[in-house]
mmCIF file of C-alpha atoms in Angstrom:
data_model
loop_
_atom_site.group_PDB
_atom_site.id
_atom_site.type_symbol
_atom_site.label_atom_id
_atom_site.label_comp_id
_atom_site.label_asym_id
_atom_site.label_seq_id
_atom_site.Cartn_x
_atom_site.Cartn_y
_atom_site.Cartn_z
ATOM 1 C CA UNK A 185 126.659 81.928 96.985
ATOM 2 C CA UNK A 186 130.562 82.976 97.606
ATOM 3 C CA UNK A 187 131.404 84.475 100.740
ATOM 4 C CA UNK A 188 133.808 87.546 101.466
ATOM 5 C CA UNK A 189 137.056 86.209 100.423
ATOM 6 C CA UNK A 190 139.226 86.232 103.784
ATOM 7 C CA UNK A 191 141.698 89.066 103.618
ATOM 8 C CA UNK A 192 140.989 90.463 99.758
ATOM 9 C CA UNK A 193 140.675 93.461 99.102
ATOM 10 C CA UNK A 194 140.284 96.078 96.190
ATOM 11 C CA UNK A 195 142.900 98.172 94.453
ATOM 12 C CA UNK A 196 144.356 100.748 97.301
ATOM 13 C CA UNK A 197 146.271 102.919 94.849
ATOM 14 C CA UNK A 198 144.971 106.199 93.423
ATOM 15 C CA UNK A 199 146.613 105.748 90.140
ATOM 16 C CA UNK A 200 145.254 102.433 89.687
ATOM 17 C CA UNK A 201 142.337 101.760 91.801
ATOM 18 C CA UNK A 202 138.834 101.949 89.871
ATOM 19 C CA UNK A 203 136.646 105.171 90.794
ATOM 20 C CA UNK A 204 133.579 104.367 92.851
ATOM 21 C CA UNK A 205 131.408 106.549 94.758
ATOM 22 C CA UNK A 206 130.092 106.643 98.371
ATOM 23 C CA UNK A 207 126.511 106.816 97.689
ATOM 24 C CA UNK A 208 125.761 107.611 101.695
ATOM 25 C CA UNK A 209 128.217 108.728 104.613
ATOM 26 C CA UNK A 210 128.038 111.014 107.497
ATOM 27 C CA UNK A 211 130.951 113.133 106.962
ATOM 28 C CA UNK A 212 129.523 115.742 109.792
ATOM 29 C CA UNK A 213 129.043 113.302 112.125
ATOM 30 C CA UNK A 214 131.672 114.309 115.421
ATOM 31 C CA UNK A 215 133.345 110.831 114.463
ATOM 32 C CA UNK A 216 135.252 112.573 111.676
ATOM 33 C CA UNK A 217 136.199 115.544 113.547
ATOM 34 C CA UNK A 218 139.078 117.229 112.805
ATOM 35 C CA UNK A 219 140.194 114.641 110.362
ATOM 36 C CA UNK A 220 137.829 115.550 107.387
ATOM 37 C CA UNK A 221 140.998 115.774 105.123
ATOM 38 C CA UNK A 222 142.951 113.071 106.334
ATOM 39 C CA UNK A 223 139.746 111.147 105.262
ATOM 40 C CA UNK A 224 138.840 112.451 101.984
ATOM 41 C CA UNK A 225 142.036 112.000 100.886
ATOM 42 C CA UNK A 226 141.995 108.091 101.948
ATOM 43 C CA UNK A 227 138.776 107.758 100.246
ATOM 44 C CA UNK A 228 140.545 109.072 96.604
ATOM 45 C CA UNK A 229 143.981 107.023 97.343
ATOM 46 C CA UNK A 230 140.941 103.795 97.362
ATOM 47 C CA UNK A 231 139.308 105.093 94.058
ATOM 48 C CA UNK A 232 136.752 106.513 96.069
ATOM 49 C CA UNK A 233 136.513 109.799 94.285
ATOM 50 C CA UNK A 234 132.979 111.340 95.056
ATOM 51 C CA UNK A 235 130.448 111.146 98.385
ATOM 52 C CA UNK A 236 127.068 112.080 99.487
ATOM 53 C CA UNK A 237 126.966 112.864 102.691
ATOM 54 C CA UNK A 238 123.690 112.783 104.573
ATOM 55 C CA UNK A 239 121.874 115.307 106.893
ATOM 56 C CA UNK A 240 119.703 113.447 108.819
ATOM 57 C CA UNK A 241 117.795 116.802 110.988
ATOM 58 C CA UNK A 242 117.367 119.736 109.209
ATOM 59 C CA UNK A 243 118.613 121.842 111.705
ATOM 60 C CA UNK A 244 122.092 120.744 110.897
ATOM 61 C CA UNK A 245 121.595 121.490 106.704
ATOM 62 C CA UNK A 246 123.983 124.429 107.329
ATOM 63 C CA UNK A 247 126.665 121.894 108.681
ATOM 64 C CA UNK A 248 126.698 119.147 106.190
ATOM 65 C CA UNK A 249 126.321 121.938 103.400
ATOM 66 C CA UNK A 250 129.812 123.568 104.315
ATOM 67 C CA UNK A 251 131.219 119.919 104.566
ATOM 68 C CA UNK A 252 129.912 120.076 100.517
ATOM 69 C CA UNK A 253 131.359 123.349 100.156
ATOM 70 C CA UNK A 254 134.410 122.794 101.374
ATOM 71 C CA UNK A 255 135.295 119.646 99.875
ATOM 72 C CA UNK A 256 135.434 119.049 96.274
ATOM 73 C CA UNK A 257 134.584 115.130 95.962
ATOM 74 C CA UNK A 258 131.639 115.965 98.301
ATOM 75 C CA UNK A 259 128.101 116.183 97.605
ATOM 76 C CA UNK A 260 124.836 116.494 99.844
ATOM 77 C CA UNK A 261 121.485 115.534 101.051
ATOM 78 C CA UNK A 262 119.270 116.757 103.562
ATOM 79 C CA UNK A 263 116.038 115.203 105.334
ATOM 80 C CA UNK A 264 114.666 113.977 108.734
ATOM 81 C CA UNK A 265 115.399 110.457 109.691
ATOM 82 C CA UNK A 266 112.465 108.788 110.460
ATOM 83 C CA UNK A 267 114.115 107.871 114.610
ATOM 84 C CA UNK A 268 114.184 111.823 114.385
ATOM 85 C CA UNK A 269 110.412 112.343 113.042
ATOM 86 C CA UNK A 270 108.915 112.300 116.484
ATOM 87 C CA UNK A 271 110.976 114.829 117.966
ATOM 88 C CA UNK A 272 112.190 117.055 115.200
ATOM 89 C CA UNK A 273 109.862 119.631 113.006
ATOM 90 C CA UNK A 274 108.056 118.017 110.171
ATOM 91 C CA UNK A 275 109.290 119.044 107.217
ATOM 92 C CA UNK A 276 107.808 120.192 104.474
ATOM 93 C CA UNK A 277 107.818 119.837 100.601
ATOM 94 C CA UNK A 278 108.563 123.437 100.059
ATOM 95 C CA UNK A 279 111.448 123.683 102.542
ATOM 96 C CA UNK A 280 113.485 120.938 100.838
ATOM 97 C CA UNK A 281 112.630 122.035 97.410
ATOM 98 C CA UNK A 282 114.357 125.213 98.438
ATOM 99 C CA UNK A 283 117.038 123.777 99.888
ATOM 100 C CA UNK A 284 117.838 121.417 96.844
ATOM 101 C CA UNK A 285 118.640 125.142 95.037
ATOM 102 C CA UNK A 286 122.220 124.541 96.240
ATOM 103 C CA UNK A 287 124.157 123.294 92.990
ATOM 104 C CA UNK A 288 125.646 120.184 95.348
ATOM 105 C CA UNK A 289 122.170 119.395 96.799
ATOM 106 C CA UNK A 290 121.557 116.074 94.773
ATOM 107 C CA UNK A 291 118.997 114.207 96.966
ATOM 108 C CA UNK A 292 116.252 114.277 99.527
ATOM 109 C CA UNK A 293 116.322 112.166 102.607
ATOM 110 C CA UNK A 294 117.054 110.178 104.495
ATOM 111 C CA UNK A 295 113.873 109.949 104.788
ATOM 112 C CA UNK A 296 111.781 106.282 105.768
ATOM 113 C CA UNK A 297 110.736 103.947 108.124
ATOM 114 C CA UNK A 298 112.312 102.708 111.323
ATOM 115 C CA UNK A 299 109.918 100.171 113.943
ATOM 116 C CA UNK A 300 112.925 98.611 115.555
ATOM 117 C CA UNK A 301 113.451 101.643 118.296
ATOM 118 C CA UNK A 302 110.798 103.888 117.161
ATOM 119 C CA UNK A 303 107.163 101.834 116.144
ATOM 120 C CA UNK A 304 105.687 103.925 118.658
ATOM 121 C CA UNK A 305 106.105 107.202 116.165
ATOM 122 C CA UNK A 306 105.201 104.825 112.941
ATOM 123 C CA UNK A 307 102.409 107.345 111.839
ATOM 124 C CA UNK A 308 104.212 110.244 112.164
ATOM 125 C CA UNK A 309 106.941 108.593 110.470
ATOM 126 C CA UNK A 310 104.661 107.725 107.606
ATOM 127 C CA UNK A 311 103.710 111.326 107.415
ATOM 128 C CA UNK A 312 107.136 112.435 106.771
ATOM 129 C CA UNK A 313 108.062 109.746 104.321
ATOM 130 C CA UNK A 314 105.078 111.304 102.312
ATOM 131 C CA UNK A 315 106.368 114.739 102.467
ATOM 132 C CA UNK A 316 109.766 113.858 101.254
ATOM 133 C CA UNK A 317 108.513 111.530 98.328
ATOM 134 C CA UNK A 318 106.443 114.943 97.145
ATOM 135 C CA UNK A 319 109.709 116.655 97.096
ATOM 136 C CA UNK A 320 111.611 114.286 95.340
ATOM 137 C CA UNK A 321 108.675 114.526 92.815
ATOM 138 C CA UNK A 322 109.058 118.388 92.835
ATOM 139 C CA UNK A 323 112.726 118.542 92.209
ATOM 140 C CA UNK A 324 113.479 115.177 90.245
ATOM 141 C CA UNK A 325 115.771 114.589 92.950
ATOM 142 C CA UNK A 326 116.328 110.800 94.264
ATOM 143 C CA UNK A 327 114.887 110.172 97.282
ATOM 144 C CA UNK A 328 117.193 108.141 100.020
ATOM 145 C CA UNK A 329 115.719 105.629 101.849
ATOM 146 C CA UNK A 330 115.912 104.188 105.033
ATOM 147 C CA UNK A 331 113.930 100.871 105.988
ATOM 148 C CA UNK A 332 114.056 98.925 109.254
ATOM 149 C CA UNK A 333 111.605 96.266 110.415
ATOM 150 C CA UNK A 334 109.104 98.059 108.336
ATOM 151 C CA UNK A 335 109.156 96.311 105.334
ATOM 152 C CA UNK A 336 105.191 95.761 104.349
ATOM 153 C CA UNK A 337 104.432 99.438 105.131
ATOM 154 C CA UNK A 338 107.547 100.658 103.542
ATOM 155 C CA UNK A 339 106.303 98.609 99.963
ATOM 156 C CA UNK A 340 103.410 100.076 100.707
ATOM 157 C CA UNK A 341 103.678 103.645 100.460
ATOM 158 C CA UNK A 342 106.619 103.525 98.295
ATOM 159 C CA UNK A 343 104.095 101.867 95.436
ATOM 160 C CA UNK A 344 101.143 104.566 96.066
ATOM 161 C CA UNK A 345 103.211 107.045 95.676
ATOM 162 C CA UNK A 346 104.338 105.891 92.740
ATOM 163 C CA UNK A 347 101.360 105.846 91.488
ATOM 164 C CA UNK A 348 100.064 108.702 92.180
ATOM 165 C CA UNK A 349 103.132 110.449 90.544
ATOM 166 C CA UNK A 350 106.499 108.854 89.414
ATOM 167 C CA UNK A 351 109.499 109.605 91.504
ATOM 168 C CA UNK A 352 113.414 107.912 91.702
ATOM 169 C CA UNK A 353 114.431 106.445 95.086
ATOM 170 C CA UNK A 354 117.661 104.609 96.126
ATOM 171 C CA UNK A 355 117.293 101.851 99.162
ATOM 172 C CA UNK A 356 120.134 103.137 101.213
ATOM 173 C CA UNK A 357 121.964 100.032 103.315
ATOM 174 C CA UNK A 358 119.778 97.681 102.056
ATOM 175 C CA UNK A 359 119.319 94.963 104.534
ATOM 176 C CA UNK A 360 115.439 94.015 104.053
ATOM 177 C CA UNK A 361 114.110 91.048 103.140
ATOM 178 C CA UNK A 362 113.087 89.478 99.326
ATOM 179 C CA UNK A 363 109.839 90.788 98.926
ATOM 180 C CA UNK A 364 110.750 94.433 99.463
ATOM 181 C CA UNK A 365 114.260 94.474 97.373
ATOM 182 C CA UNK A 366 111.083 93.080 94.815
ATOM 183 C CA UNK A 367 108.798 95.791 95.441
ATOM 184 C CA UNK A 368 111.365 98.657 94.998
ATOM 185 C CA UNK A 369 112.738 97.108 92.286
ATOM 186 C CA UNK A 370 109.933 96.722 90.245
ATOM 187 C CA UNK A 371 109.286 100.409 90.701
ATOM 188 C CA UNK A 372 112.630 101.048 88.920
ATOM 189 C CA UNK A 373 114.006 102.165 92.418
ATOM 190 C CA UNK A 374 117.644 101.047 92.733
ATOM 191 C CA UNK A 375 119.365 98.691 96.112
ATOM 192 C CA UNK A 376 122.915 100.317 98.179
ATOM 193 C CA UNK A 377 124.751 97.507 99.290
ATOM 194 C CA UNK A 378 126.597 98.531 102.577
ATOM 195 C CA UNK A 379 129.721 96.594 104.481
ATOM 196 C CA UNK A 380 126.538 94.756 106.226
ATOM 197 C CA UNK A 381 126.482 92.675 102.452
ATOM 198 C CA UNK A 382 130.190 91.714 103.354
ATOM 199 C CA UNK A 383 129.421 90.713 107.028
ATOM 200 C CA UNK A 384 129.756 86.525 106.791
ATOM 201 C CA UNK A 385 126.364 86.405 108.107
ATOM 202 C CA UNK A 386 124.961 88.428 105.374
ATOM 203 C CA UNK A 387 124.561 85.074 102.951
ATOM 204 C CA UNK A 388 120.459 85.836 102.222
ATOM 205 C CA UNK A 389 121.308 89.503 101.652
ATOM 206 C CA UNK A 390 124.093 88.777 99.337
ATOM 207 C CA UNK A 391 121.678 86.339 97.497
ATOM 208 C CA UNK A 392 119.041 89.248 96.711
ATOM 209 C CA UNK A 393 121.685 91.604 95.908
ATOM 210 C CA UNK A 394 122.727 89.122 92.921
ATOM 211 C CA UNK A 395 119.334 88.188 91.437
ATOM 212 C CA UNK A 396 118.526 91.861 91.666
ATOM 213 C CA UNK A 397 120.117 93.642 88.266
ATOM 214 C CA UNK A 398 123.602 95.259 87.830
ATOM 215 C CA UNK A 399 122.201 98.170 86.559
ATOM 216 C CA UNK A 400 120.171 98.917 89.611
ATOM 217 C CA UNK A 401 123.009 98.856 91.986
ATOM 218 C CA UNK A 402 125.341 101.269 94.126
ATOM 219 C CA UNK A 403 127.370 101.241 96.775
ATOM 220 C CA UNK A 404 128.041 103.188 100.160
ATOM 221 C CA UNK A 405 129.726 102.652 103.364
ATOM 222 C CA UNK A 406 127.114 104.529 105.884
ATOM 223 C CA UNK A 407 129.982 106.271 107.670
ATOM 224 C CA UNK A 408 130.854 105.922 110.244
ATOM 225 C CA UNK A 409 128.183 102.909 110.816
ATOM 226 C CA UNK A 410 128.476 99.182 110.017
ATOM 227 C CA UNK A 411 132.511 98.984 108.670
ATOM 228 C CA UNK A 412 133.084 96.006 106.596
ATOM 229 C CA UNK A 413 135.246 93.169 107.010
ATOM 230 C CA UNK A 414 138.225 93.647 108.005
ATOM 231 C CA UNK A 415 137.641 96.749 109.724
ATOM 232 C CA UNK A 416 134.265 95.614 110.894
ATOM 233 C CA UNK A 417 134.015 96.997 114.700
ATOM 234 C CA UNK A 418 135.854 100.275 113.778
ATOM 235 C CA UNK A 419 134.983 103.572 113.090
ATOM 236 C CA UNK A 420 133.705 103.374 109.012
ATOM 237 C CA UNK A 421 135.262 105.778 106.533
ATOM 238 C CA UNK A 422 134.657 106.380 102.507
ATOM 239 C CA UNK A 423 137.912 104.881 101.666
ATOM 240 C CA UNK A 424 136.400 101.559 102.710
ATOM 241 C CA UNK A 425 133.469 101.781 99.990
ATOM 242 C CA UNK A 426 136.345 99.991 97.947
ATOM 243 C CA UNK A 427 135.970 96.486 100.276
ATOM 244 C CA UNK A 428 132.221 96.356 99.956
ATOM 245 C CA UNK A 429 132.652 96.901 96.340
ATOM 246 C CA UNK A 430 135.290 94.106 96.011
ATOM 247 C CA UNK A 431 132.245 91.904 97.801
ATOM 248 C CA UNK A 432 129.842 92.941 94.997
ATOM 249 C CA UNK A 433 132.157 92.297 91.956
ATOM 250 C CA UNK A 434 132.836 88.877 93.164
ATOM 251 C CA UNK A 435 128.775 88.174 93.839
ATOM 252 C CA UNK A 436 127.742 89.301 90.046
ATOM 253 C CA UNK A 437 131.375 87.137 88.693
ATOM 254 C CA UNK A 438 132.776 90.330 87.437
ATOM 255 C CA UNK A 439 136.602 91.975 87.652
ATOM 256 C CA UNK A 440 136.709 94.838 90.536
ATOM 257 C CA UNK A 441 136.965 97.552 87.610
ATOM 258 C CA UNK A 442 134.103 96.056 85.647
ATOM 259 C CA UNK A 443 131.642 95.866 88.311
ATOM 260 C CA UNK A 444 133.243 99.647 90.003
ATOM 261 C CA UNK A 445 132.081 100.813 86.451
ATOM 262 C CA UNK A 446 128.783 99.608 86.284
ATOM 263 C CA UNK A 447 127.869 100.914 89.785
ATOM 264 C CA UNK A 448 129.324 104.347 88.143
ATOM 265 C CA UNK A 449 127.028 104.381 85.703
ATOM 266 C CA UNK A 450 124.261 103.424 88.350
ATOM 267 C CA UNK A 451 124.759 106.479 90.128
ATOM 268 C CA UNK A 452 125.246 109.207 87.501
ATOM 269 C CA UNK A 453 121.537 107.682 86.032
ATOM 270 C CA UNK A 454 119.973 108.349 89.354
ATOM 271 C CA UNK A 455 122.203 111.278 90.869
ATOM 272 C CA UNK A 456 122.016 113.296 87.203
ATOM 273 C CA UNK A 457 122.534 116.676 89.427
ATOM 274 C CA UNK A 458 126.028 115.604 90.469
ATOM 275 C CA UNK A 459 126.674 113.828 87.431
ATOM 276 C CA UNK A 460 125.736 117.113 85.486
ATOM 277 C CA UNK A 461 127.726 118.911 88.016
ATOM 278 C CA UNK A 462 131.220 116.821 87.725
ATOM 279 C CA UNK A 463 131.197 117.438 83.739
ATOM 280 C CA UNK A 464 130.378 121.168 84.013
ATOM 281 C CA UNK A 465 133.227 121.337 86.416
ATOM 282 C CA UNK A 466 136.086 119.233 84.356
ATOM 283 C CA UNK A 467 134.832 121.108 80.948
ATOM 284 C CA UNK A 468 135.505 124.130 82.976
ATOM 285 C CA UNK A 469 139.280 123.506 83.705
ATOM 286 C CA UNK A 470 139.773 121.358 80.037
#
């Protein structure tokens, strides 16, 4: 299994570069403040040309929204982490199916599982992971994913849900083991491969990432978490989407464009609002 190749990276010029997209940032996070521009516009001169960014407490919906708003290569989703479910209100189905009226609402979560700080809050973790699967059922919406040292549990729940009624999910940062990447998988969920897939250490999660298939992977940075190589240490940013992506083209043997393409495609299957949303906007100024 090839490792990071020391130094290379992907196309850096906007002309040129092939569009990805950021499946999962935090552009609201006080990191990024005052520099939201100065970012965005380093994330489109790396063919990073959309993001999600991620509300992790409900209380701060009306924050990440305006980030949205404001920005036009930004979407949004909204949930409770599950480190947050003990101490935050639980939500419920009905609030985030409102919420997800807002045309650049495209997904609900992050929503999960988390034992390594927080086993002591696993139920009521499991509770809220319920109540965001029924409203990505409600609104067709993907569901995001977080897992951490919860993988049995996490398979778990994921597959009776599923069958009590069909839902998407993506597996945000995934950095689980085998059997998991298996179990989501063969639910037609779909695996985000973070900069923690280009970290040298990472050789059993680069192996899972290419056995699982192309067309069930995308790509995100978790900004301003977990940079990759070489800015691994430093503050994250959308821009560098583009070196994690260079990481996955050479795992699955393809050119940068080919395999920036493919996890394209990934995303507009799963993230049809802000697929939908992108072509209504560039028919509009044809």
């Amino acid at each position: 299994m090839p490792t990071p190749a020391s130094g290379e990276t992907a196309p850096h010029d906007g002309a040129q570069a092939a569009r990805i997209t950021d499946s999962h940032c935090h552009l609201d996070f006080p990191d990024f403040a005052g520099e939201l521009h100065e970012v965005i516009a380093r994330a489109g001169d790396a063919g990073v040309h959309r993001m999600v960014t991620i509300c992790t407490r409900l209380a701060n919906e009306p924050q990440v929204r305006a980030v949205a708003e404001t920005h036009f290569p930004v979407f949004y989703a909204a949930g409770t982490h599950p480190m947050s479910a003990a101490t935050e209100p639980m939500a419920t189905a009905d609030q985030l199916e409102a919420l997800a009226a807002h045309p650049k609402f495209v997904g609900i979560g992050e929503s999960g599982l988390d034992y390594h700080y927080t086993s002591e809050s696993a139920a009521v973790q499991q509770e809220s992971l319920r109540v965001h699967i029924e409203a990505a059922r409600r609104t067709g919406l993907p569901l995001i994913i977080h897992a951490r040292d919860a993988d049995d549990d996490m398979a778990r729940i994921l597959t009776e849900e599923h069958r009590a009624g069909a839902y998407t999910c993506v597996m945000h940062c995934f950095s689980s083991g085998r059997a998991l990447a298996e179990a989501a998988l063969d639910l037609g969920f779909y695996l985000s491969m973070s900069g923690i897939a280009a970290f040298p250490r990472s050789t059993e999660l680069r192996e899972i990432f290419a056995a699982a298939p192309l067309d069930r992977i995308l790509v995100e940075t978790d900004a301003p978490y977990l940079a990759p190589p070489p800015h691994r240490g430093k503050r994250n940013e959308p821009a560098y989407t583009a070196h994690t992506a260079q990481v996955g083209a050479e795992l699955f043997g393809l050119p940068y464009p080919e395999f920036a393409a493919a996890t394209e495609a990934n995303f507009d299957r799963l993230f049809r609002k802000a697929a939908e949303w992108g072509h209504t906007r560039e028919a509009r100024h044809a």
